[in-house]
Amino acid sequence: MGLEAVPHNFLTGRLEDLVRWARRNSMWPASFGLACCAIEMMAAGAAHYDQARFGMEVFRASPRQADLMVVAGRVSQKMAPVLRQVYDQMVEPKWVISMGVCASSGGMFNNYAIVQGVDQIVPVDIYVPGCPPGPETLLHGILHLHDLVRTGEIMKRRGGPGVGAGVHVDQLDGVPSPVRMIGTTS
Amino acid sequence: MGRFSGFGITIRQVGKVVTGNYPEEKRPKPARFHGRHVLNRYEDGMEKCIGCELCAGVCPARCIYVRGADNPTDAPVSPGERYGFVYEINYLRCIHCDLCVEACPTEAITETKLFEFSFTNRSDAIYTKSELLVDDTGRARRQPWELWLGGEDDDTSAWMRATAPSGQVAFEGRVGWSGELGFGVRAPEQGQTAPGPLEPAVDPADGAAHHGHGDHGHGSGGHGSGGHGSGGH
C-alpha cells in the first residue's frame, strides 16, 4: 500500500485508525474446522451466539478471501503442510486463532501423530483453551484478537521473544542438538 | 398443504430473538459446569492442598504439575505434613474432565464456572499456584485475560461422585457438593442421591461428622459456621 513512504502526521494517524477499524469490523474467517472444535465454531456462527454481530459472519471457503484462520481441532502431521499452505494462500493481513487445546498444544493427544501445537507451523495470535472451547470462549478469543487489531501496528506483525512454541530444532545438516523448551537454561 | 407445512415452522420463528448479547452478558451455565480451577483454602487461611500429586497422576492430559514439600514447623501452610509448594496447570492441555477434582482427597482443587478466557502466548496459559489459589474471601483471583461477570465466582464447589464429600470416610458413597470457603456447603439439588441435607451414611462414633449442612446454604454470605474442614487440623 505504500504507507511506509508517507510521513506520519495527523492525516495518516486518522487513516491508520480507519484501517484498524475496517480490519477489526470485517474480519472474515477461513473455514478450517478439523475436529469437534469445528462444531463449536459453527455454533458460534449460529443464531444463539451470532458472530455476525462482529462482522465476521461469512466463513470463506477460499483462503484468499479470508483474514482469520481459526484452527479448530487437532492437527495431524499429515495435515500440517496443508494447514501451512492454506495459511500461505491467505493474503496479508492475516491472523490465526488456535482454538482448543489440541490445536494449541496437542492437548491430551501427546503422541507421534498430532502436531504438538499449531504454533510450530504458523504464527498464532490467540490461544483459546478448552476441550472444546464453547462458543463464548471462542468469542472471547475473537474479541481479544479484535482488541489487538484495534490497538496494534498495522504494517508489521507482532513478534518477539516468548511467542510461538519456543521449540528450537536445528537443521539436519547443522550440528545436532536436543530440543530445548521454554525455561530451560542448557 | 402438506408440502408447504414446513414454511409454517419457518414463519412461526419470525420475530423470535434468541441471540445472546455475549460480551455484556453470558448464557447461564449448568450447575456442574467444568471451568477454570481454583485451589481452595480452609477458613483459617490454611491451604487444602497437601501435595499428594494424585491430581497430577490422574490427569489424562498431563497438564498438572505438583511438587510437594514438608510443611515448615513454625509456619505450616497446610494442615497435613506436606503441602504443594509448586502447583501449575497448563490450560493449553487441560480438557476440564474434572478427574483431578474427583481424585483430590482434601477437595483442594475444584472447578469454577469461568470458561471465557484466551491467551496471547503460551506462558500466560500456565497458571501458577499464586493465580490458582483463592483469596481471603474464598473467591478466585481474576486474571486480566479472563471475563468474569456477575456472581460467577460464587460457585466453586465440586460435584463429588467417586470420592467422599467433605473428606470424611463416613460420607463415602454419598454424592454431593464439596464445601467451599466463604460460602458454606451447598444444599443438594434435585437429582442428587442425597435428598435433603447431606448426612453421613453411617454415624461415626465420635459424632464429629455432623456438619450442619443445609442451614447455611450457598448465598447466605456467612462463612460456613459448620466449620467445614476445621476439624482436620
Short mmCIF file of C-alpha atoms in Angstrom, two decimals:
data_model
loop_
_atom_site.label_atom_id
_atom_site.label_comp_id
_atom_site.label_asym_id
_atom_site.label_seq_id
_atom_site.Cartn_x
_atom_site.Cartn_y
_atom_site.Cartn_z
CA MET A 1 0.00 0.00 0.00
CA GLY A 2 2.99 2.25 0.25
CA LEU A 3 2.08 3.61 3.65
CA GLU A 4 5.65 3.40 4.89
CA ALA A 5 6.75 6.11 2.46
CA VAL A 6 4.21 8.60 3.79
CA PRO A 7 5.43 10.84 6.63
CA HIS A 8 3.45 10.21 9.76
CA ASN A 9 1.15 13.06 10.61
CA PHE A 10 -2.38 13.71 11.74
CA LEU A 11 -3.92 12.57 8.48
CA THR A 12 -2.06 9.29 8.36
CA GLY A 13 -2.87 8.75 12.00
CA ARG A 14 -6.56 9.06 11.23
CA LEU A 15 -6.04 6.80 8.25
CA GLU A 16 -4.43 4.18 10.44
CA ASP A 17 -7.39 4.35 12.76
CA LEU A 18 -9.67 3.88 9.81
CA VAL A 19 -7.70 0.90 8.56
CA ARG A 20 -7.69 -0.68 12.01
CA TRP A 21 -11.39 -0.08 12.35
CA ALA A 22 -12.06 -1.66 8.99
CA ARG A 23 -9.89 -4.67 9.71
CA ARG A 24 -11.43 -5.17 13.08
CA ASN A 25 -15.00 -4.95 11.90
CA SER A 26 -14.82 -7.06 8.78
CA MET A 27 -12.58 -9.93 9.73
CA TRP A 28 -13.63 -12.90 7.67
CA PRO A 29 -12.61 -16.28 8.95
CA ALA A 30 -11.46 -19.14 6.78
CA SER A 31 -13.23 -22.36 7.49
CA PHE A 32 -10.59 -24.66 8.85
CA GLY A 33 -12.54 -26.99 11.10
CA LEU A 34 -10.65 -30.15 11.80
CA ALA A 35 -12.41 -31.91 14.65
CA CYS A 36 -15.01 -31.42 17.36
CA CYS A 37 -13.94 -27.80 17.87
CA ALA A 38 -15.41 -27.09 14.47
CA ILE A 39 -18.86 -27.90 15.84
CA GLU A 40 -18.43 -25.22 18.46
CA MET A 41 -17.08 -22.86 15.83
CA MET A 42 -20.23 -23.44 13.79
CA ALA A 43 -22.29 -22.82 16.92
CA ALA A 44 -20.50 -19.51 17.36
CA GLY A 45 -21.71 -18.56 13.91
CA ALA A 46 -25.26 -19.72 14.50
CA ALA A 47 -28.13 -17.72 15.90
CA HIS A 48 -27.54 -18.03 19.62
CA TYR A 49 -24.05 -16.54 19.57
CA ASP A 50 -24.07 -14.98 16.12
CA GLN A 51 -20.62 -13.77 15.34
CA ALA A 52 -22.18 -11.74 12.54
CA ARG A 53 -22.57 -9.15 15.28
CA PHE A 54 -18.83 -8.61 14.92
CA GLY A 55 -18.81 -8.51 11.14
CA MET A 56 -17.47 -12.00 10.64
CA GLU A 57 -20.49 -13.98 9.58
CA VAL A 58 -19.04 -15.41 6.40
CA PHE A 59 -16.75 -18.40 6.69
CA ARG A 60 -14.91 -18.17 3.40
CA ALA A 61 -14.17 -21.42 1.68
CA SER A 62 -11.34 -19.78 -0.21
CA PRO A 63 -8.34 -18.72 1.88
CA ARG A 64 -7.71 -15.85 -0.48
CA GLN A 65 -10.84 -14.14 0.79
CA ALA A 66 -10.18 -14.73 4.45
CA ASP A 67 -8.36 -12.70 7.10
CA LEU A 68 -8.54 -15.04 10.04
CA MET A 69 -7.79 -18.73 10.26
CA VAL A 70 -9.45 -20.45 13.19
CA VAL A 71 -7.56 -23.70 13.53
CA ALA A 72 -10.31 -25.69 15.17
CA GLY A 73 -9.16 -29.12 16.12
CA ARG A 74 -6.18 -31.39 16.30
CA VAL A 75 -3.67 -31.06 13.51
CA SER A 76 -2.15 -34.33 12.45
CA GLN A 77 1.32 -34.49 11.00
CA LYS A 78 -0.18 -35.20 7.62
CA MET A 79 -2.49 -32.19 7.84
CA ALA A 80 0.31 -29.83 8.84
CA PRO A 81 1.59 -29.00 5.34
CA VAL A 82 -1.98 -28.48 4.19
CA LEU A 83 -2.58 -26.05 7.01
CA ARG A 84 0.60 -24.21 6.19
CA GLN A 85 -0.41 -23.97 2.55
CA VAL A 86 -3.80 -22.59 3.42
CA TYR A 87 -2.11 -20.05 5.65
CA ASP A 88 0.30 -19.08 2.90
CA GLN A 89 -2.55 -18.62 0.47
CA MET A 90 -4.27 -16.11 2.71
CA VAL A 91 -3.48 -12.51 1.89
CA GLU A 92 -1.99 -10.15 4.42
CA PRO A 93 -3.09 -9.01 6.90
CA LYS A 94 -3.94 -12.38 8.36
CA TRP A 95 -4.39 -13.70 11.84
CA VAL A 96 -4.55 -17.13 13.39
CA ILE A 97 -6.59 -18.29 16.34
CA SER A 98 -5.57 -21.62 17.78
CA MET A 99 -8.87 -22.96 19.02
CA GLY A 100 -8.89 -25.69 21.60
CA VAL A 101 -6.17 -27.46 23.46
CA CYS A 102 -5.38 -29.86 20.64
CA ALA A 103 -4.51 -27.11 18.22
CA SER A 104 -2.76 -25.11 20.88
CA SER A 105 -0.50 -27.72 22.39
CA GLY A 106 -1.60 -31.14 21.26
CA GLY A 107 -3.82 -31.44 24.29
CA MET A 108 -4.37 -34.92 25.52
CA PHE A 109 -3.08 -36.35 22.25
CA ASN A 110 0.55 -36.36 23.23
CA ASN A 111 1.65 -38.81 20.59
CA TYR A 112 3.52 -39.10 17.33
CA ALA A 113 0.57 -38.39 15.07
CA ILE A 114 -0.51 -34.99 16.31
CA VAL A 115 1.38 -31.73 15.95
CA GLN A 116 2.12 -30.55 19.47
CA GLY A 117 0.93 -27.04 18.95
CA VAL A 118 -0.01 -25.42 15.69
CA ASP A 119 2.32 -22.55 16.55
CA GLN A 120 5.13 -24.74 15.32
CA ILE A 121 3.71 -24.31 11.83
CA VAL A 122 2.03 -20.91 11.68
CA PRO A 123 2.29 -17.85 13.92
CA VAL A 124 -0.59 -17.91 16.36
CA ASP A 125 -2.11 -14.72 17.69
CA ILE A 126 -4.65 -16.04 20.18
CA TYR A 127 -4.80 -19.33 22.03
CA VAL A 128 -8.28 -20.36 23.10
CA PRO A 129 -8.27 -23.06 25.78
CA GLY A 130 -10.90 -25.69 26.35
CA CYS A 131 -11.74 -29.11 25.05
CA PRO A 132 -13.63 -27.96 23.11
CA PRO A 133 -13.98 -24.27 23.88
CA GLY A 134 -17.57 -23.18 23.95
CA PRO A 135 -18.84 -20.56 21.56
CA GLU A 136 -18.47 -17.92 24.25
CA THR A 137 -14.87 -18.90 24.82
CA LEU A 138 -14.20 -18.67 21.12
CA LEU A 139 -15.93 -15.31 21.02
CA HIS A 140 -13.75 -14.18 23.91
CA GLY A 141 -10.71 -15.11 21.87
CA ILE A 142 -12.09 -13.32 18.83
CA LEU A 143 -12.81 -10.18 20.82
CA HIS A 144 -9.35 -10.44 22.36
CA LEU A 145 -7.93 -10.51 18.84
CA HIS A 146 -10.13 -7.58 17.87
CA ASP A 147 -8.61 -5.56 20.68
CA LEU A 148 -5.14 -6.46 19.47
CA VAL A 149 -6.04 -5.42 15.93
CA ARG A 150 -7.58 -2.19 17.14
CA THR A 151 -4.53 -1.17 19.13
CA GLY A 152 -1.69 -2.80 17.23
CA GLU A 153 0.63 -1.82 14.45
CA ILE A 154 -0.89 -2.09 11.03
CA MET A 155 2.20 -2.70 8.95
CA LYS A 156 4.14 -5.34 10.80
CA ARG A 157 3.19 -8.45 12.63
CA ARG A 158 3.63 -8.79 16.31
CA GLY A 159 6.66 -10.81 17.21
CA GLY A 160 9.43 -11.16 19.65
CA PRO A 161 10.61 -13.48 22.35
CA GLY A 162 8.08 -15.57 24.12
CA VAL A 163 5.80 -16.07 21.18
CA GLY A 164 5.28 -19.36 19.50
CA ALA A 165 6.04 -22.76 20.81
CA GLY A 166 9.54 -21.86 21.88
CA VAL A 167 10.84 -25.07 20.41
CA HIS A 168 14.18 -24.75 18.68
CA VAL A 169 15.21 -27.52 16.33
CA ASP A 170 18.44 -27.25 14.39
CA GLN A 171 18.61 -28.14 10.76
CA LEU A 172 19.55 -31.66 9.85
CA ASP A 173 22.79 -30.59 8.17
CA GLY A 174 23.85 -28.50 11.15
CA VAL A 175 25.14 -29.54 14.50
CA PRO A 176 22.52 -31.74 16.12
CA SER A 177 21.23 -30.56 19.47
CA PRO A 178 18.39 -31.62 21.70
CA VAL A 179 15.11 -29.80 21.58
CA ARG A 180 15.07 -27.07 24.16
CA MET A 181 11.90 -25.87 25.75
CA ILE A 182 10.98 -22.60 27.40
CA GLY A 183 12.51 -22.11 30.80
CA THR A 184 15.49 -24.40 30.43
CA THR A 185 18.94 -23.00 30.60
CA SER A 186 21.00 -25.59 28.79
CA MET B 1 -50.82 -28.07 2.26
CA GLY B 2 -48.57 -30.90 3.11
CA ARG B 3 -45.62 -29.81 1.16
CA PHE B 4 -45.89 -26.25 2.48
CA SER B 5 -46.25 -27.10 6.14
CA GLY B 6 -42.54 -26.61 6.58
CA PHE B 7 -42.95 -22.96 5.79
CA GLY B 8 -45.30 -22.72 8.73
CA ILE B 9 -42.48 -23.72 11.03
CA THR B 10 -40.30 -21.07 9.47
CA ILE B 11 -42.93 -18.40 9.77
CA ARG B 12 -43.53 -19.20 13.40
CA GLN B 13 -39.88 -18.43 14.12
CA VAL B 14 -40.09 -14.93 12.66
CA GLY B 15 -39.69 -12.32 15.32
CA LYS B 16 -38.10 -14.53 17.92
CA VAL B 17 -34.78 -13.24 19.23
CA VAL B 18 -32.52 -15.93 20.56
CA THR B 19 -29.19 -14.21 20.16
CA GLY B 20 -27.34 -13.59 23.39
CA ASN B 21 -25.51 -10.37 23.96
CA TYR B 22 -22.27 -12.10 24.77
CA PRO B 23 -19.62 -9.66 25.91
CA GLU B 24 -22.10 -7.91 28.18
CA GLU B 25 -23.91 -10.98 29.40
CA LYS B 26 -23.36 -14.70 29.29
CA ARG B 27 -25.73 -17.54 28.89
CA PRO B 28 -26.36 -19.31 32.19
CA LYS B 29 -24.16 -22.27 32.78
CA PRO B 30 -25.17 -25.64 34.15
CA ALA B 31 -24.67 -26.19 37.85
CA ARG B 32 -21.98 -28.80 37.34
CA PHE B 33 -20.08 -26.93 34.66
CA HIS B 34 -16.36 -27.55 34.48
CA GLY B 35 -14.40 -24.35 34.12
CA ARG B 36 -11.12 -23.00 35.30
CA HIS B 37 -9.78 -24.45 38.52
CA VAL B 38 -9.23 -22.88 41.88
CA LEU B 39 -7.14 -24.11 44.76
CA ASN B 40 -9.22 -23.84 47.89
CA ARG B 41 -8.26 -22.91 51.41
CA TYR B 42 -9.71 -23.60 54.80
CA GLU B 43 -11.49 -20.83 56.59
CA ASP B 44 -8.48 -20.11 58.76
CA GLY B 45 -6.40 -19.47 55.68
CA MET B 46 -4.64 -22.83 55.54
CA GLU B 47 -4.29 -24.33 52.12
CA LYS B 48 -6.16 -27.52 51.46
CA CYS B 49 -3.58 -28.93 49.08
CA ILE B 50 -1.32 -31.44 50.74
CA GLY B 51 0.94 -32.03 47.78
CA CYS B 52 -0.01 -35.66 47.25
CA GLU B 53 0.14 -35.32 43.45
CA LEU B 54 -2.90 -37.52 42.94
CA CYS B 55 -4.38 -34.91 40.61
CA ALA B 56 -1.26 -34.92 38.52
CA GLY B 57 -1.30 -38.69 38.45
CA VAL B 58 -4.89 -38.99 37.31
CA CYS B 59 -4.80 -36.21 34.74
CA PRO B 60 -5.25 -37.77 31.30
CA ALA B 61 -3.75 -34.77 29.55
CA ARG B 62 -0.79 -34.49 31.96
CA CYS B 63 -1.45 -30.82 32.40
CA ILE B 64 -0.92 -30.57 36.17
CA TYR B 65 2.48 -30.24 37.73
CA VAL B 66 2.68 -30.55 41.50
CA ARG B 67 5.63 -30.68 43.80
CA GLY B 68 5.06 -31.39 47.45
CA ALA B 69 7.26 -30.25 50.29
CA ASP B 70 7.31 -30.73 54.04
CA ASN B 71 5.42 -28.14 55.97
CA PRO B 72 7.60 -25.73 57.85
CA THR B 73 7.00 -26.42 61.52
CA ASP B 74 6.91 -22.80 62.61
CA ALA B 75 4.52 -21.60 59.91
CA PRO B 76 2.64 -24.50 58.38
CA VAL B 77 0.93 -23.87 55.07
CA SER B 78 -1.48 -26.78 55.15
CA PRO B 79 -2.86 -28.90 57.98
CA GLY B 80 -1.06 -32.03 56.88
CA GLU B 81 2.55 -32.98 56.91
CA ARG B 82 3.14 -31.71 53.43
CA TYR B 83 1.87 -29.00 51.16
CA GLY B 84 2.06 -28.33 47.47
CA PHE B 85 4.69 -25.67 47.06
CA VAL B 86 4.57 -25.83 43.28
CA TYR B 87 1.21 -26.15 41.60
CA GLU B 88 0.85 -25.43 37.93
CA ILE B 89 -1.91 -26.16 35.45
CA ASN B 90 -1.35 -25.76 31.75
CA TYR B 91 -4.64 -24.61 30.31
CA LEU B 92 -3.48 -25.39 26.83
CA ARG B 93 -3.50 -29.05 27.86
CA CYS B 94 -6.38 -29.20 30.31
CA ILE B 95 -9.53 -30.79 28.94
CA HIS B 96 -11.64 -29.97 32.02
CA CYS B 97 -12.55 -33.58 32.69
CA ASP B 98 -12.78 -32.96 36.46
CA LEU B 99 -10.81 -36.08 37.27
CA CYS B 100 -8.41 -34.05 39.37
CA VAL B 101 -11.33 -32.84 41.44
CA GLU B 102 -12.51 -36.39 41.90
CA ALA B 103 -9.06 -37.56 42.88
CA CYS B 104 -8.32 -34.86 45.40
CA PRO B 105 -8.61 -36.27 48.94
CA THR B 106 -8.98 -32.87 50.59
CA GLU B 107 -11.14 -31.10 47.99
CA ALA B 108 -8.31 -28.70 47.45
CA ILE B 109 -8.89 -28.31 43.75
CA THR B 110 -12.32 -27.53 42.37
CA GLU B 111 -13.55 -26.01 39.17
CA THR B 112 -15.30 -22.69 38.85
CA LYS B 113 -17.86 -21.73 36.25
CA LEU B 114 -15.46 -19.47 34.37
CA PHE B 115 -14.76 -20.60 30.84
CA GLU B 116 -14.23 -17.32 28.99
CA PHE B 117 -10.52 -16.78 28.74
CA SER B 118 -7.93 -16.72 25.99
CA PHE B 119 -4.22 -16.13 25.83
CA THR B 120 -1.79 -14.40 23.55
CA ASN B 121 1.15 -16.60 24.41
CA ARG B 122 1.83 -19.95 25.93
CA SER B 123 3.29 -18.79 29.19
CA ASP B 124 0.10 -16.98 30.17
CA ALA B 125 -1.74 -20.26 29.84
CA ILE B 126 0.28 -21.93 32.58
CA TYR B 127 -1.43 -20.93 35.79
CA THR B 128 0.83 -20.99 38.78
CA LYS B 129 -0.19 -21.52 42.35
CA SER B 130 -0.45 -17.80 43.06
CA GLU B 131 -3.02 -17.50 40.29
CA LEU B 132 -4.97 -20.59 41.19
CA LEU B 133 -5.23 -20.10 44.93
CA VAL B 134 -8.35 -18.35 46.16
CA ASP B 135 -8.03 -15.10 48.02
CA ASP B 136 -9.03 -14.46 51.62
CA THR B 137 -12.73 -14.31 50.82
CA GLY B 138 -12.72 -17.62 49.01
CA ARG B 139 -13.10 -16.12 45.57
CA ALA B 140 -10.90 -16.86 42.62
CA ARG B 141 -8.22 -14.39 41.70
CA ARG B 142 -9.23 -12.78 38.45
CA GLN B 143 -6.64 -12.67 35.75
CA PRO B 144 -6.72 -9.82 33.23
CA TRP B 145 -7.43 -12.16 30.34
CA GLU B 146 -10.48 -13.69 31.98
CA LEU B 147 -14.02 -12.38 31.69
CA TRP B 148 -15.83 -12.70 34.99
CA LEU B 149 -19.39 -11.47 35.04
CA GLY B 150 -21.86 -11.28 37.88
CA GLY B 151 -21.64 -13.88 40.58
CA GLU B 152 -19.72 -16.47 38.68
CA ASP B 153 -17.16 -16.88 41.41
CA ASP B 154 -19.83 -17.82 43.93
CA ASP B 155 -19.97 -21.40 42.74
CA THR B 156 -16.67 -23.10 43.20
CA SER B 157 -17.65 -26.31 44.89
CA ALA B 158 -17.08 -29.62 43.24
CA TRP B 159 -19.58 -32.24 42.32
CA MET B 160 -18.22 -35.27 44.07
CA ARG B 161 -19.12 -38.62 42.66
CA ALA B 162 -16.47 -41.18 43.31
CA THR B 163 -14.86 -39.88 46.42
CA ALA B 164 -16.20 -38.88 49.76
CA PRO B 165 -17.50 -35.35 50.06
CA SER B 166 -16.17 -33.32 52.94
CA GLY B 167 -13.16 -35.54 53.07
CA GLN B 168 -14.59 -37.92 55.63
CA VAL B 169 -14.92 -41.60 55.30
CA ALA B 170 -18.43 -41.52 56.68
CA PHE B 171 -19.54 -39.69 53.57
CA GLU B 172 -18.15 -42.28 51.22
CA GLY B 173 -20.61 -43.20 48.55
CA ARG B 174 -22.80 -40.18 49.17
CA VAL B 175 -22.87 -37.96 46.16
CA GLY B 176 -22.97 -34.26 46.85
CA TRP B 177 -21.26 -30.95 46.69
CA SER B 178 -17.97 -30.34 48.35
CA GLY B 179 -17.56 -27.48 50.73
CA GLU B 180 -16.33 -24.12 49.61
CA LEU B 181 -14.60 -21.40 51.52
CA GLY B 182 -16.75 -18.49 52.46
CA PHE B 183 -19.93 -19.93 51.09
CA GLY B 184 -20.60 -22.84 53.39
CA VAL B 185 -21.78 -26.08 51.93
CA ARG B 186 -24.17 -26.03 49.06
CA ALA B 187 -27.52 -27.64 49.56
CA PRO B 188 -28.09 -30.69 47.44
CA GLU B 189 -30.09 -30.20 44.31
CA GLN B 190 -32.83 -32.16 42.73
CA GLY B 191 -31.42 -35.27 41.17
CA GLN B 192 -28.74 -35.78 43.72
CA THR B 193 -28.78 -39.02 45.52
CA ALA B 194 -28.87 -37.40 48.91
CA PRO B 195 -32.26 -35.72 49.34
CA GLY B 196 -32.26 -33.04 51.92
CA PRO B 197 -29.22 -32.13 53.94
CA LEU B 198 -26.21 -34.27 53.32
CA GLU B 199 -25.74 -36.65 56.20
CA PRO B 200 -23.10 -39.27 56.57
CA ALA B 201 -24.09 -42.72 55.50
CA VAL B 202 -23.15 -44.19 58.86
CA ASP B 203 -22.92 -42.25 62.05
CA PRO B 204 -19.38 -42.21 63.26
CA ALA B 205 -18.90 -42.96 66.89
CA ASP B 206 -17.28 -39.65 67.71
CA GLY B 207 -20.08 -37.66 66.15
CA ALA B 208 -17.64 -35.27 64.59
CA ALA B 209 -19.04 -35.72 61.14
CA HIS B 210 -22.16 -33.76 61.84
CA HIS B 211 -21.56 -30.87 59.56
CA GLY B 212 -24.59 -28.71 59.82
CA HIS B 213 -25.39 -28.56 56.14
CA GLY B 214 -28.42 -27.00 54.68
CA ASP B 215 -28.66 -24.20 57.22
CA HIS B 216 -26.05 -22.03 55.60
CA GLY B 217 -26.61 -22.79 52.04
CA HIS B 218 -24.98 -21.10 49.18
CA GLY B 219 -25.70 -17.42 49.02
CA SER B 220 -26.17 -16.78 52.68
CA GLY B 221 -22.92 -14.89 52.65
CA GLY B 222 -21.81 -16.13 56.02
CA HIS B 223 -18.77 -18.22 56.48
CA GLY B 224 -19.84 -21.77 56.86
CA SER B 225 -20.29 -21.97 60.56
CA GLY B 226 -20.39 -25.70 60.26
CA GLY B 227 -16.68 -25.41 60.12
CA HIS B 228 -16.10 -27.48 57.09
CA GLY B 229 -12.69 -28.96 57.39
CA SER B 230 -11.88 -27.13 60.55
CA GLY B 231 -11.64 -30.40 62.34
CA GLY B 232 -8.97 -31.58 60.01
CA HIS B 233 -6.13 -29.86 61.72
#
